[in-house]
JSON list of C-alpha atoms in Angstrom, two decimals:
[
{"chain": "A", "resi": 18, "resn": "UNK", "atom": "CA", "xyz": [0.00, 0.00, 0.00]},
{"chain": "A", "resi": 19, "resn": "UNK", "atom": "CA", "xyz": [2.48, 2.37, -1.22]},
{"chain": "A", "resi": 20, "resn": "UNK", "atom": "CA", "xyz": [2.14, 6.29, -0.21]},
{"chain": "A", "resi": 21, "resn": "UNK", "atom": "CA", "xyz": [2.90, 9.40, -2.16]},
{"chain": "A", "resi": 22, "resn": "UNK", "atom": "CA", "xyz": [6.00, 8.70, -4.69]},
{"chain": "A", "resi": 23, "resn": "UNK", "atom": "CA", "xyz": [8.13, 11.44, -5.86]},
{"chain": "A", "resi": 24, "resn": "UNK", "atom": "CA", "xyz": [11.42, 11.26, -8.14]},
{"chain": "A", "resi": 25, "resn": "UNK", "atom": "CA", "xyz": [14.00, 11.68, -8.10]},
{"chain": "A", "resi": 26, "resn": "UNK", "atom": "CA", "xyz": [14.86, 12.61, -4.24]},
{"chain": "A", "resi": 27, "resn": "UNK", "atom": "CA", "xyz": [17.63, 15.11, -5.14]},
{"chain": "A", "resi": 28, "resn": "UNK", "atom": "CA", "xyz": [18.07, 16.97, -8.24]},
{"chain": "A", "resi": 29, "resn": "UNK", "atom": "CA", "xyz": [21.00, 19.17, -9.48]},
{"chain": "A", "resi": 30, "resn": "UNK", "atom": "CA", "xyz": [20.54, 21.54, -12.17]},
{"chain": "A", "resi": 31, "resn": "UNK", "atom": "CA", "xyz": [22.66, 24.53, -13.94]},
{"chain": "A", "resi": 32, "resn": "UNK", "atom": "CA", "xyz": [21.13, 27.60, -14.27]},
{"chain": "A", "resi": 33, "resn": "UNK", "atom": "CA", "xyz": [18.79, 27.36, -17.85]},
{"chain": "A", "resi": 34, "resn": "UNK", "atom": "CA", "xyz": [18.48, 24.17, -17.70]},
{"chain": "A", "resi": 35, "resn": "UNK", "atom": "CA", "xyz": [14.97, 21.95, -17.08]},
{"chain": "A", "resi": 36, "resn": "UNK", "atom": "CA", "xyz": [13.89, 20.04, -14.10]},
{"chain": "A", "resi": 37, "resn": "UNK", "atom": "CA", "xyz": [10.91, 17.83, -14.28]},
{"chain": "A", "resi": 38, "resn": "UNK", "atom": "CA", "xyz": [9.72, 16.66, -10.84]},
{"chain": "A", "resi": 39, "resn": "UNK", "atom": "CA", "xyz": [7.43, 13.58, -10.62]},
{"chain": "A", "resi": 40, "resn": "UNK", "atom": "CA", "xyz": [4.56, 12.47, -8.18]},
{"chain": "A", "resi": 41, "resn": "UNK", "atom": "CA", "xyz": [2.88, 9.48, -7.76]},
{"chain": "A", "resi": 42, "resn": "UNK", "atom": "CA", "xyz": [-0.10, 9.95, -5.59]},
{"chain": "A", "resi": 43, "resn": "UNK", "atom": "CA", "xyz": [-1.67, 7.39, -3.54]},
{"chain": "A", "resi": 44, "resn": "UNK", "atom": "CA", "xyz": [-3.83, 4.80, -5.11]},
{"chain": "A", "resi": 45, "resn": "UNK", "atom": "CA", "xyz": [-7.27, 6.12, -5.48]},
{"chain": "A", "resi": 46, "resn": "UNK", "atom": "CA", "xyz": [-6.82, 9.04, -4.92]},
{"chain": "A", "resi": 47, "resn": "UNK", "atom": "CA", "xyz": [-7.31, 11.79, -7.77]},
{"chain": "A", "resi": 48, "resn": "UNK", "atom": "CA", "xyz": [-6.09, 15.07, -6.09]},
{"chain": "A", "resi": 49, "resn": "UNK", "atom": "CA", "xyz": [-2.90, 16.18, -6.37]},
{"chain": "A", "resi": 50, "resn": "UNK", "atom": "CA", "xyz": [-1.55, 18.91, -5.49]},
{"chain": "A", "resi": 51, "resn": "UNK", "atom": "CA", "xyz": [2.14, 20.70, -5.35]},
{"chain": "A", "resi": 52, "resn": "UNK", "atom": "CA", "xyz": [3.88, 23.03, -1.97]},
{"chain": "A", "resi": 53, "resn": "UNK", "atom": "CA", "xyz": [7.45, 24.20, -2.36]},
{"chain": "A", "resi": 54, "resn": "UNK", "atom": "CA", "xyz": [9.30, 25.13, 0.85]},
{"chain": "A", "resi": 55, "resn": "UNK", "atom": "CA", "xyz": [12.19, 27.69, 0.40]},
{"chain": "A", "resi": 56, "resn": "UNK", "atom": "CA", "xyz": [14.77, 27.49, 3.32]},
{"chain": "A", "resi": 57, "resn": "UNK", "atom": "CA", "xyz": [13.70, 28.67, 6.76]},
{"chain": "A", "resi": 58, "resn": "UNK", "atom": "CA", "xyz": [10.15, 29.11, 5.40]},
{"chain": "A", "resi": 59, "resn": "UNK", "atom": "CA", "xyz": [6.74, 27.37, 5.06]},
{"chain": "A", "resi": 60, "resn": "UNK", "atom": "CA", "xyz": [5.16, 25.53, 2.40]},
{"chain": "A", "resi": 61, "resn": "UNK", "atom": "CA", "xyz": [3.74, 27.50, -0.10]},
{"chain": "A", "resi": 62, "resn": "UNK", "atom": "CA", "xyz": [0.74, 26.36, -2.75]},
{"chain": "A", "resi": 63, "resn": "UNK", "atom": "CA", "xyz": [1.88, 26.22, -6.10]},
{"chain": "A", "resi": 64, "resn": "UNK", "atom": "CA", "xyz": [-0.94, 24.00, -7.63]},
{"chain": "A", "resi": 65, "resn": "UNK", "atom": "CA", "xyz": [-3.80, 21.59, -7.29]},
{"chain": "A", "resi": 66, "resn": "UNK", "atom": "CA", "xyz": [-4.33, 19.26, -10.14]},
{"chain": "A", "resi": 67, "resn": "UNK", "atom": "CA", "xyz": [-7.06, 16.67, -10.40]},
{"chain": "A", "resi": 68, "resn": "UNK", "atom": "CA", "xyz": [-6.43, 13.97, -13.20]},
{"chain": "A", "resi": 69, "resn": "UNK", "atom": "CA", "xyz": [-6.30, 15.89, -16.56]},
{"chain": "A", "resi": 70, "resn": "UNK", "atom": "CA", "xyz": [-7.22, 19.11, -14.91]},
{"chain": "A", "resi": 71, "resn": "UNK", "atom": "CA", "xyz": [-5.81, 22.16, -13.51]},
{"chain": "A", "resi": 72, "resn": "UNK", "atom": "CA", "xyz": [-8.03, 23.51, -10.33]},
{"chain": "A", "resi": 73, "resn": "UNK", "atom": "CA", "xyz": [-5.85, 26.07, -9.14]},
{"chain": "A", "resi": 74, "resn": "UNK", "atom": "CA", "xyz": [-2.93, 27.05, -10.11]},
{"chain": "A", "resi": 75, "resn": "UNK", "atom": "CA", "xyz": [-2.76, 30.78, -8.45]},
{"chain": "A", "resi": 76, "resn": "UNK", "atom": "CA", "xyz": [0.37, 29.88, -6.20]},
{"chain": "A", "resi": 77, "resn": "UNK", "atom": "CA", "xyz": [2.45, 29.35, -9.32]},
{"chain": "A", "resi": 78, "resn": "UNK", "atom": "CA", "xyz": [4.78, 31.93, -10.39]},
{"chain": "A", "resi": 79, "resn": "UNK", "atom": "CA", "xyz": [3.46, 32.83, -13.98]},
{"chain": "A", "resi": 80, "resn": "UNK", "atom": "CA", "xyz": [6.80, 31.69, -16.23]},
{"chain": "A", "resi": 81, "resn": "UNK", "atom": "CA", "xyz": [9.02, 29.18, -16.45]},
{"chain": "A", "resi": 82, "resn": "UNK", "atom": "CA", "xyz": [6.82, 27.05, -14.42]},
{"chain": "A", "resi": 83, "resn": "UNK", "atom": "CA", "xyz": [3.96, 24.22, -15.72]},
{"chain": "A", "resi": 84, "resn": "UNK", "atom": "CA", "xyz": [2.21, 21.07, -14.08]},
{"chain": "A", "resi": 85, "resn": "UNK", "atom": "CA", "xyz": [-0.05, 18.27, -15.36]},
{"chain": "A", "resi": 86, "resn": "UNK", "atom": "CA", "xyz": [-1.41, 15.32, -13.80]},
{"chain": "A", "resi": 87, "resn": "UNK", "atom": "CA", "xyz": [-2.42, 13.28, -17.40]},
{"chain": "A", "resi": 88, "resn": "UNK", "atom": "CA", "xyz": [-5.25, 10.70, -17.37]},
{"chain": "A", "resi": 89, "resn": "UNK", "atom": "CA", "xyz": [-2.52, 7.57, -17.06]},
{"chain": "A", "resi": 90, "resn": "UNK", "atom": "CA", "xyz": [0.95, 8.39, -15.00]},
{"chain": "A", "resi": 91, "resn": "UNK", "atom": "CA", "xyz": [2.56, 10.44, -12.39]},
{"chain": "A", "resi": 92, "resn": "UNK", "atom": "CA", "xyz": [2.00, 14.50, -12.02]},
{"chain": "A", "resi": 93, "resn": "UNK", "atom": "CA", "xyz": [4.37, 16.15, -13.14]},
{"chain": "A", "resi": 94, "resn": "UNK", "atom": "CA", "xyz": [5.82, 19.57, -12.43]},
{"chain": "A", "resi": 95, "resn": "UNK", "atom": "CA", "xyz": [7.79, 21.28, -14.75]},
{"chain": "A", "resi": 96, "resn": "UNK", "atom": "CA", "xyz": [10.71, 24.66, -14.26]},
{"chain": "A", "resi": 97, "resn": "UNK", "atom": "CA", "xyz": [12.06, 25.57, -16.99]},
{"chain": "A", "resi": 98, "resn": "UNK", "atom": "CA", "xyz": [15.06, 27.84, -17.29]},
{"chain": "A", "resi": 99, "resn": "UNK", "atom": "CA", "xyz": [16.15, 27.16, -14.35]},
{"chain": "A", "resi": 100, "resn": "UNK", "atom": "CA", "xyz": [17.13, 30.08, -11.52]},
{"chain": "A", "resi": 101, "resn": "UNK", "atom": "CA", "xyz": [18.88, 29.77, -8.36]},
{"chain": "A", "resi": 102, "resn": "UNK", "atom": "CA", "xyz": [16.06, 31.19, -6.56]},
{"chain": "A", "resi": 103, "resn": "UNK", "atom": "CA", "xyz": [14.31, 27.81, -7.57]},
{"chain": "A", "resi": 104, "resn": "UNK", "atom": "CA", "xyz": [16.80, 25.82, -5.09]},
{"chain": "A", "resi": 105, "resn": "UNK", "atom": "CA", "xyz": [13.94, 24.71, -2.84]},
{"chain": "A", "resi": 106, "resn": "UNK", "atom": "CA", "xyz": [12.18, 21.07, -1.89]},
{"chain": "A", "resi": 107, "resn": "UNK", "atom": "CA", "xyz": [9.23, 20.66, -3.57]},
{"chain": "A", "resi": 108, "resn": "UNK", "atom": "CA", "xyz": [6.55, 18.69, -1.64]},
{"chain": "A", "resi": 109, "resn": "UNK", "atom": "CA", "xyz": [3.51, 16.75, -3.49]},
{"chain": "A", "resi": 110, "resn": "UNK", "atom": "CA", "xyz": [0.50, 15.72, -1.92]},
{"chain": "A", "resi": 111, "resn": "UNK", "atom": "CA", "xyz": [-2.60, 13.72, -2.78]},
{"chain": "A", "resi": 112, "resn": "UNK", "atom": "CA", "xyz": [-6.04, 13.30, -1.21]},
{"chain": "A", "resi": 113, "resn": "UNK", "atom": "CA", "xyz": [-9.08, 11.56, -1.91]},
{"chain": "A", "resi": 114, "resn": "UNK", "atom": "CA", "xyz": [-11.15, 14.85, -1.16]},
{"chain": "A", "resi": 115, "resn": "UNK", "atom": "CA", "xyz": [-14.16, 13.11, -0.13]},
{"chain": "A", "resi": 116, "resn": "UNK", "atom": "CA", "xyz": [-16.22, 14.25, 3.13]},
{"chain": "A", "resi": 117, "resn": "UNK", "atom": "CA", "xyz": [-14.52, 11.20, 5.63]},
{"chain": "A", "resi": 118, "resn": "UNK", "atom": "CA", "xyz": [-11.07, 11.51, 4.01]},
{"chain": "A", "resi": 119, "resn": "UNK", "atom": "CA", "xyz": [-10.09, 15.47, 4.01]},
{"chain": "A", "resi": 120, "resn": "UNK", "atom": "CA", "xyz": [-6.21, 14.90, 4.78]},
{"chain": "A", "resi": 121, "resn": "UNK", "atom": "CA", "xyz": [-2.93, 15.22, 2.41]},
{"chain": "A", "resi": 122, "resn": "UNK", "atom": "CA", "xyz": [-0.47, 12.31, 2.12]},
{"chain": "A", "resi": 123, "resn": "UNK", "atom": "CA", "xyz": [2.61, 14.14, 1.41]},
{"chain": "A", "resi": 124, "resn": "UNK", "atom": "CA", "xyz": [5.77, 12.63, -0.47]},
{"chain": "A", "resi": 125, "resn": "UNK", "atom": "CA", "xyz": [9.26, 12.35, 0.74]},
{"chain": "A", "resi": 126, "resn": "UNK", "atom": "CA", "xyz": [9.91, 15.76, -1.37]},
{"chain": "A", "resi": 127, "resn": "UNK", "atom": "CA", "xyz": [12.33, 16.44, -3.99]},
{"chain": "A", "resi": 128, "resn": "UNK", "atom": "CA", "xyz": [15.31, 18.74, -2.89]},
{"chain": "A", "resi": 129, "resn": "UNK", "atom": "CA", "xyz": [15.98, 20.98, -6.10]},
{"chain": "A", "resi": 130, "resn": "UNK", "atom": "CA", "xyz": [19.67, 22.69, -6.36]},
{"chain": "A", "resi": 131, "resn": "UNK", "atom": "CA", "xyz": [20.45, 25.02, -9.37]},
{"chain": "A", "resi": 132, "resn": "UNK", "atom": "CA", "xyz": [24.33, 25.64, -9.11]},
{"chain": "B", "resi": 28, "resn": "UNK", "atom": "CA", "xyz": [-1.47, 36.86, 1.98]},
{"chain": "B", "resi": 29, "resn": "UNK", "atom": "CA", "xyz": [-1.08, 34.67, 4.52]},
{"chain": "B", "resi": 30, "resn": "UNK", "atom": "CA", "xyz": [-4.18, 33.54, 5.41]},
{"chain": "B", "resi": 31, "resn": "UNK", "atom": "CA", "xyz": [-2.93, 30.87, 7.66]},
{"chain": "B", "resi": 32, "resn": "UNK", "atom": "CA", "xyz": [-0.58, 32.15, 10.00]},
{"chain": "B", "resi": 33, "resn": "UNK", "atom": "CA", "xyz": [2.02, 30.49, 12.79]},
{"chain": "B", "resi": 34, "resn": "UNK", "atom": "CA", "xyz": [3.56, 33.38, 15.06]},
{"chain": "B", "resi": 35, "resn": "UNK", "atom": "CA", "xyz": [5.96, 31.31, 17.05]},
{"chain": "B", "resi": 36, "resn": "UNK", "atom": "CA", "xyz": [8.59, 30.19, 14.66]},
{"chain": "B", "resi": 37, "resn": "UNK", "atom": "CA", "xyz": [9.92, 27.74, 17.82]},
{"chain": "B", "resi": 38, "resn": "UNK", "atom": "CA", "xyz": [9.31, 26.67, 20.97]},
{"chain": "B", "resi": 39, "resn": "UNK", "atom": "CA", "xyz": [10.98, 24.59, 23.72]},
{"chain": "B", "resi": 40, "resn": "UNK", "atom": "CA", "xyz": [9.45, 22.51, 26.25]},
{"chain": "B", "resi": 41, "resn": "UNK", "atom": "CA", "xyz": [10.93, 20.18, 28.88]},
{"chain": "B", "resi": 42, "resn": "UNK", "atom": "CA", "xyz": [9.79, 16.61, 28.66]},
{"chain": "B", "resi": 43, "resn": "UNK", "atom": "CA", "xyz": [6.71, 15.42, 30.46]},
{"chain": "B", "resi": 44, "resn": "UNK", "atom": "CA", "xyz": [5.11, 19.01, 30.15]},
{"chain": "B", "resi": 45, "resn": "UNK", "atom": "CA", "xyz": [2.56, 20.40, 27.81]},
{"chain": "B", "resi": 46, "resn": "UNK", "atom": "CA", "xyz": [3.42, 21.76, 24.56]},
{"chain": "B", "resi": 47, "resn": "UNK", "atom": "CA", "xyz": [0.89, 24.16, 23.22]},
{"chain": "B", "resi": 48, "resn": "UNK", "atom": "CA", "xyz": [1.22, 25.51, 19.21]},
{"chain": "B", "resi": 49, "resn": "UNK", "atom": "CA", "xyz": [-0.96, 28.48, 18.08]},
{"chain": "B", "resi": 50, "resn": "UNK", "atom": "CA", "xyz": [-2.48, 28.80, 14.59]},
{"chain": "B", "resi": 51, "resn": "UNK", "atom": "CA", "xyz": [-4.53, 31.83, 13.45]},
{"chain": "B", "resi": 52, "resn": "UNK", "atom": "CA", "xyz": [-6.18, 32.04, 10.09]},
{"chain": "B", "resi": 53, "resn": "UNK", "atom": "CA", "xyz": [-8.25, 35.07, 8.65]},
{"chain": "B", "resi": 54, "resn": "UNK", "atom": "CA", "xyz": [-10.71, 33.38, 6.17]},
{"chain": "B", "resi": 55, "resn": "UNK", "atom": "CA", "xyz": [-13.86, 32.83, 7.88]},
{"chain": "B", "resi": 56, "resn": "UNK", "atom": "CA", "xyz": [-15.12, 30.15, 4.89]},
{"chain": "B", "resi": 57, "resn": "UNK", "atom": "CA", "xyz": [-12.27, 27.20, 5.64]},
{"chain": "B", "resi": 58, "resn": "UNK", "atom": "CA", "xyz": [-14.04, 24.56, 7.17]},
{"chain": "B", "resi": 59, "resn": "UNK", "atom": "CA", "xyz": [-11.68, 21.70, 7.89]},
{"chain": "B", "resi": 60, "resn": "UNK", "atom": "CA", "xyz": [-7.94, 22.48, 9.92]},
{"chain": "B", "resi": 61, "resn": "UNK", "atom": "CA", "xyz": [-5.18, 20.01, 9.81]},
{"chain": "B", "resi": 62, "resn": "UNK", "atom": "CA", "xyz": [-2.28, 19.62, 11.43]},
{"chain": "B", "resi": 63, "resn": "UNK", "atom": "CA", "xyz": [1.40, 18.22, 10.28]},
{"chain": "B", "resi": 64, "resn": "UNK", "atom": "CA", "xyz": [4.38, 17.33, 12.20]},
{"chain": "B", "resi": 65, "resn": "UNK", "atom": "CA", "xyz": [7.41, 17.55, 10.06]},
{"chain": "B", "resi": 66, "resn": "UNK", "atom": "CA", "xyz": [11.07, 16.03, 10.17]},
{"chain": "B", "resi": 67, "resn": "UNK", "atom": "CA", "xyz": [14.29, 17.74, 8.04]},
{"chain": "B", "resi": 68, "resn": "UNK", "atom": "CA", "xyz": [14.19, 15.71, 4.72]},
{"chain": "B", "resi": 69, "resn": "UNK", "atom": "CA", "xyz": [11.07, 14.17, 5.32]},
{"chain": "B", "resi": 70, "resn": "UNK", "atom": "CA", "xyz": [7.43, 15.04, 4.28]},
{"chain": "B", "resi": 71, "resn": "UNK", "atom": "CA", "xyz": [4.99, 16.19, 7.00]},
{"chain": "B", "resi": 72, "resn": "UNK", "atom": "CA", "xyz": [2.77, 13.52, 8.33]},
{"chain": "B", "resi": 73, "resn": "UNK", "atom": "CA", "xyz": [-0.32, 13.91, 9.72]},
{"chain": "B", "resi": 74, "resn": "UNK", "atom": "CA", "xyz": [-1.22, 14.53, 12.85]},
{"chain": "B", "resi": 75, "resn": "UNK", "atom": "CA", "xyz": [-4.40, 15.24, 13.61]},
{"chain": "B", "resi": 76, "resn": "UNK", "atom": "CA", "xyz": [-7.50, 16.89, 12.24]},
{"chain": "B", "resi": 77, "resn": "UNK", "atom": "CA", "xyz": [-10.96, 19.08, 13.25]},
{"chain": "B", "resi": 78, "resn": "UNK", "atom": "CA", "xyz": [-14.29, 20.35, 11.59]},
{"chain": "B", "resi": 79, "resn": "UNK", "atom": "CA", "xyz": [-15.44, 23.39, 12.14]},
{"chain": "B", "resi": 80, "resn": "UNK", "atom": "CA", "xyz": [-18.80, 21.96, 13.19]},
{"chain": "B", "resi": 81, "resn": "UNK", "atom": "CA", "xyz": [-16.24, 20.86, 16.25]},
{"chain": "B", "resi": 82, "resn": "UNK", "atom": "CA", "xyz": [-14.77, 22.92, 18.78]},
{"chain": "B", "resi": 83, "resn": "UNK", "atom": "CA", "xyz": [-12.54, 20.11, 20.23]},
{"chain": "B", "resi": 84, "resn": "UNK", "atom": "CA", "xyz": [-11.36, 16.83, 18.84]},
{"chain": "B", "resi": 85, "resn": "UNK", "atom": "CA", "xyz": [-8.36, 14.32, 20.73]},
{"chain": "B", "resi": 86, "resn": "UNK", "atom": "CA", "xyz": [-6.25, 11.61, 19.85]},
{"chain": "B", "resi": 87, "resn": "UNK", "atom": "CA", "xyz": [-3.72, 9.99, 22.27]},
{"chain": "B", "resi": 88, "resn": "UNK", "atom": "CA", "xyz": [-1.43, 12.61, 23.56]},
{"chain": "B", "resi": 89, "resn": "UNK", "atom": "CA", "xyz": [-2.57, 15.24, 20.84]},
{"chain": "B", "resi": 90, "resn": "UNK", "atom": "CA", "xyz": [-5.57, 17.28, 20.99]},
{"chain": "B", "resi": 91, "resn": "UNK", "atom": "CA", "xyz": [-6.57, 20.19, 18.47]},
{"chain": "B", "resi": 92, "resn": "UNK", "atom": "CA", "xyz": [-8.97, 23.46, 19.64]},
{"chain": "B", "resi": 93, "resn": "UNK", "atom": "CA", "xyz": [-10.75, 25.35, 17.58]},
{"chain": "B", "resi": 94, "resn": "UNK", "atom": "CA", "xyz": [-12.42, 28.64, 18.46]},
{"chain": "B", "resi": 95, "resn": "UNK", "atom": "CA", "xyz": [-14.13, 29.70, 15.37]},
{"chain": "B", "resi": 96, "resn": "UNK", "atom": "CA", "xyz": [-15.53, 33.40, 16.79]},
{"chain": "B", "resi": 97, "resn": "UNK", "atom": "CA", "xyz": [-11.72, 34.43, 17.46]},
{"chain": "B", "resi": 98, "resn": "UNK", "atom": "CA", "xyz": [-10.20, 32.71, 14.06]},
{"chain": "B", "resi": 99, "resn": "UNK", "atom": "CA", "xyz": [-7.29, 30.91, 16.28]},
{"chain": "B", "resi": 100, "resn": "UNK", "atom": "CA", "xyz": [-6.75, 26.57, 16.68]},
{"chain": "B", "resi": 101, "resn": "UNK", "atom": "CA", "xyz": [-4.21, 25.07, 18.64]},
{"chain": "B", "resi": 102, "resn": "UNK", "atom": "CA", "xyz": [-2.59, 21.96, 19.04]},
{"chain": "B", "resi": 103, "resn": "UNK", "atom": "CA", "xyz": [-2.08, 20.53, 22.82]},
{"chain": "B", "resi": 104, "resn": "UNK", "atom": "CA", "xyz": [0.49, 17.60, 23.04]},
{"chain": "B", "resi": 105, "resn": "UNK", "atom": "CA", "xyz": [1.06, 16.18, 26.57]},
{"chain": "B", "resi": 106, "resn": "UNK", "atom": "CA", "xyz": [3.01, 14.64, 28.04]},
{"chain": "B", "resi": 107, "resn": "UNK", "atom": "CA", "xyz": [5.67, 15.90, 25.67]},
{"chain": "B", "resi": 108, "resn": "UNK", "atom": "CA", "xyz": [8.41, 13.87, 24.21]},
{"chain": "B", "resi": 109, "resn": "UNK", "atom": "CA", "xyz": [11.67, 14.11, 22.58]},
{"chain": "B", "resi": 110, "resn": "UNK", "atom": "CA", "xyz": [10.56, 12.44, 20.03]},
{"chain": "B", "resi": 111, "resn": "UNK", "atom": "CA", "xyz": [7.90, 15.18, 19.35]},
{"chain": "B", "resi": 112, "resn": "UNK", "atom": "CA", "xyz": [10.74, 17.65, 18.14]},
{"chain": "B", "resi": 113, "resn": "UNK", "atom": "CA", "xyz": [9.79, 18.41, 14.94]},
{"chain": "B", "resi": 114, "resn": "UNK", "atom": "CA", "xyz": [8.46, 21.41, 12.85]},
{"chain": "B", "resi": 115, "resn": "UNK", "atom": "CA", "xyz": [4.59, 21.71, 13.25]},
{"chain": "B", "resi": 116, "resn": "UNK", "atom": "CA", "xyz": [2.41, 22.60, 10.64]},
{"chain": "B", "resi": 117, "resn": "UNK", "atom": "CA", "xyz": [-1.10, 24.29, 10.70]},
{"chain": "B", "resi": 118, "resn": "UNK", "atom": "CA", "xyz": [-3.29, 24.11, 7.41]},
{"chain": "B", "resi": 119, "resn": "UNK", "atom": "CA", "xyz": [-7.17, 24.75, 6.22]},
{"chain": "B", "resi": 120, "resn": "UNK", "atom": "CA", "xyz": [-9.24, 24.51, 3.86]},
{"chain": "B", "resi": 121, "resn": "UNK", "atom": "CA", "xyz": [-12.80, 25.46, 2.68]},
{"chain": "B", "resi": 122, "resn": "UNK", "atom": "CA", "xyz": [-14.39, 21.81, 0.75]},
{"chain": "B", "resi": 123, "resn": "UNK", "atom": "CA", "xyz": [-13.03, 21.54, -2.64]},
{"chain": "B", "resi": 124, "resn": "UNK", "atom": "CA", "xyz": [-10.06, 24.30, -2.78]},
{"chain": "B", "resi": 125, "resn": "UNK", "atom": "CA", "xyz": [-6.42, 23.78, -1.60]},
{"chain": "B", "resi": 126, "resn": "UNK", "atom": "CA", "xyz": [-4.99, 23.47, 1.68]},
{"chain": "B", "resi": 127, "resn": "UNK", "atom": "CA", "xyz": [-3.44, 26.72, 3.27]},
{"chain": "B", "resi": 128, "resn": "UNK", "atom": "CA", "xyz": [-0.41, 26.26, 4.99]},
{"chain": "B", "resi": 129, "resn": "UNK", "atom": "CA", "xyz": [1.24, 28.01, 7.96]},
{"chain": "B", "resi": 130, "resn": "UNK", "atom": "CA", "xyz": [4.61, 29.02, 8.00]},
{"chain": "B", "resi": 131, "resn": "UNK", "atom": "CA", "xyz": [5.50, 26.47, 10.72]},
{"chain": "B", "resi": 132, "resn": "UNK", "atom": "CA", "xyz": [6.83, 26.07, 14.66]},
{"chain": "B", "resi": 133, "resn": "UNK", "atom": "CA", "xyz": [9.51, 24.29, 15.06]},
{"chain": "B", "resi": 134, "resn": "UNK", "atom": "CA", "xyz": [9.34, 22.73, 18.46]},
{"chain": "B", "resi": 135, "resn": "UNK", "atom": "CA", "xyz": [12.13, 21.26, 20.84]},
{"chain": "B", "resi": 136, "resn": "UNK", "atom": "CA", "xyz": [11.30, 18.71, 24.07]},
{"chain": "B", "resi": 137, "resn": "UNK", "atom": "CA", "xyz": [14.42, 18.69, 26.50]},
{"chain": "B", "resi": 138, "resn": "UNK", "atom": "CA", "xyz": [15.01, 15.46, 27.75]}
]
């Protein structure tokens, strides 16, 4: 009964290069969604995805960054052109989002580093 | 626009006594309040969660308030533990949108 998958743990990028991040959520569930925690701070919403759609996407900054969650596979968020100011973990979580099952199951994370 | 909000970025408690975290949160339509315990290089877990139909709702050592009038939950754990050190997380949500997160307390039991 395998939790929240995300791959690879650690990623190291140079600066314009890409950096796809990957999420498998929890079986069943069809909510996904995506935090990113810069040092000494909280998470912060990026996006929630249900399978083949975008719900909200207002924490994402408005270039450079993209997410899907397609009808077979993992979610998968996207930074293009990568910054140093993207050096963060990103955290994804999926939920059921049904009355007697509110919570998140989170994923181990994925430390981004852009030398 | 933080609209879930943490003011104590730490706290330190001896062991055995009662550790109380403070969330406050300024949207009156979330519904549902979380909260996560988080380890470094680990993904928060949770912990425990309450309704807003609820004022009050315990599990073992942990039990969540919630005082809808004044905006404010908090999160009792006691006896504390060592093993409680962590980074705390408070998050709501209204049915159907995201999860709002707070920025986090990172709490320390002395042995």
């Amino acid at each position: 009964n395998a939790g929240v998958m995300q791959n690879p743990r650690h990623l190291v990028r140079r600066r314009g290069q890409e950096a796809r991040l990957r999420c498998s959520p929890v079986k069943g569930h069809s909510h996904v969604y995506w935090y990113r925690q810069l040092p000494e701070e909280g998470l912060k919403f990026m996006v929630y995805l249900q399978k083949e759609n975008i719900i909200d996407e207002s924490g994402m900054p408005k270039e450079r960054f993209s997410a899907e969650f397609p009808k077979e596979g993992p979610s998968i968020l996207r930074i293009q052109q990568v910054v140093r100011g993207d050096s963060a973990a990103y955290f994804c979580a999926s939920s059921k989002r049904d009355r007697s099952n509110e919570k998140l199951f989170f994923g181990s994370g994925t430390q981004l580093s852009v030398l | 626009d933080q609209q879930v909000k943490q003011n104590s970025p730490s706290l330190s408690v001896q062991e055995g006594r009662i550790s109380i975290l403070n969330c406050d949160y300024t949207n009156s339509m979330f519904d549902y309040f979380l909260w996560y315990k988080k380890y470094p290089a680990e993904g928060p877990t949770f912990l425990i969660s309450i309704s807003s139909i609820k004022d009050k709702n315990e599990d073992g050592r942990f039990t969540v308030f919630l005082n809808k009038s004044a905006k404010h939950l908090s999160l009792h754990i006691v006896p504390s533990q060592p093993g409680d050190s962590a980074v705390y997380f408070c998050a709501a949500s209204a049915l159907g949108n995201q999860f709002y997160f707070g920025t986090g307390t990172s709490l320390t039991v002395i042995p």
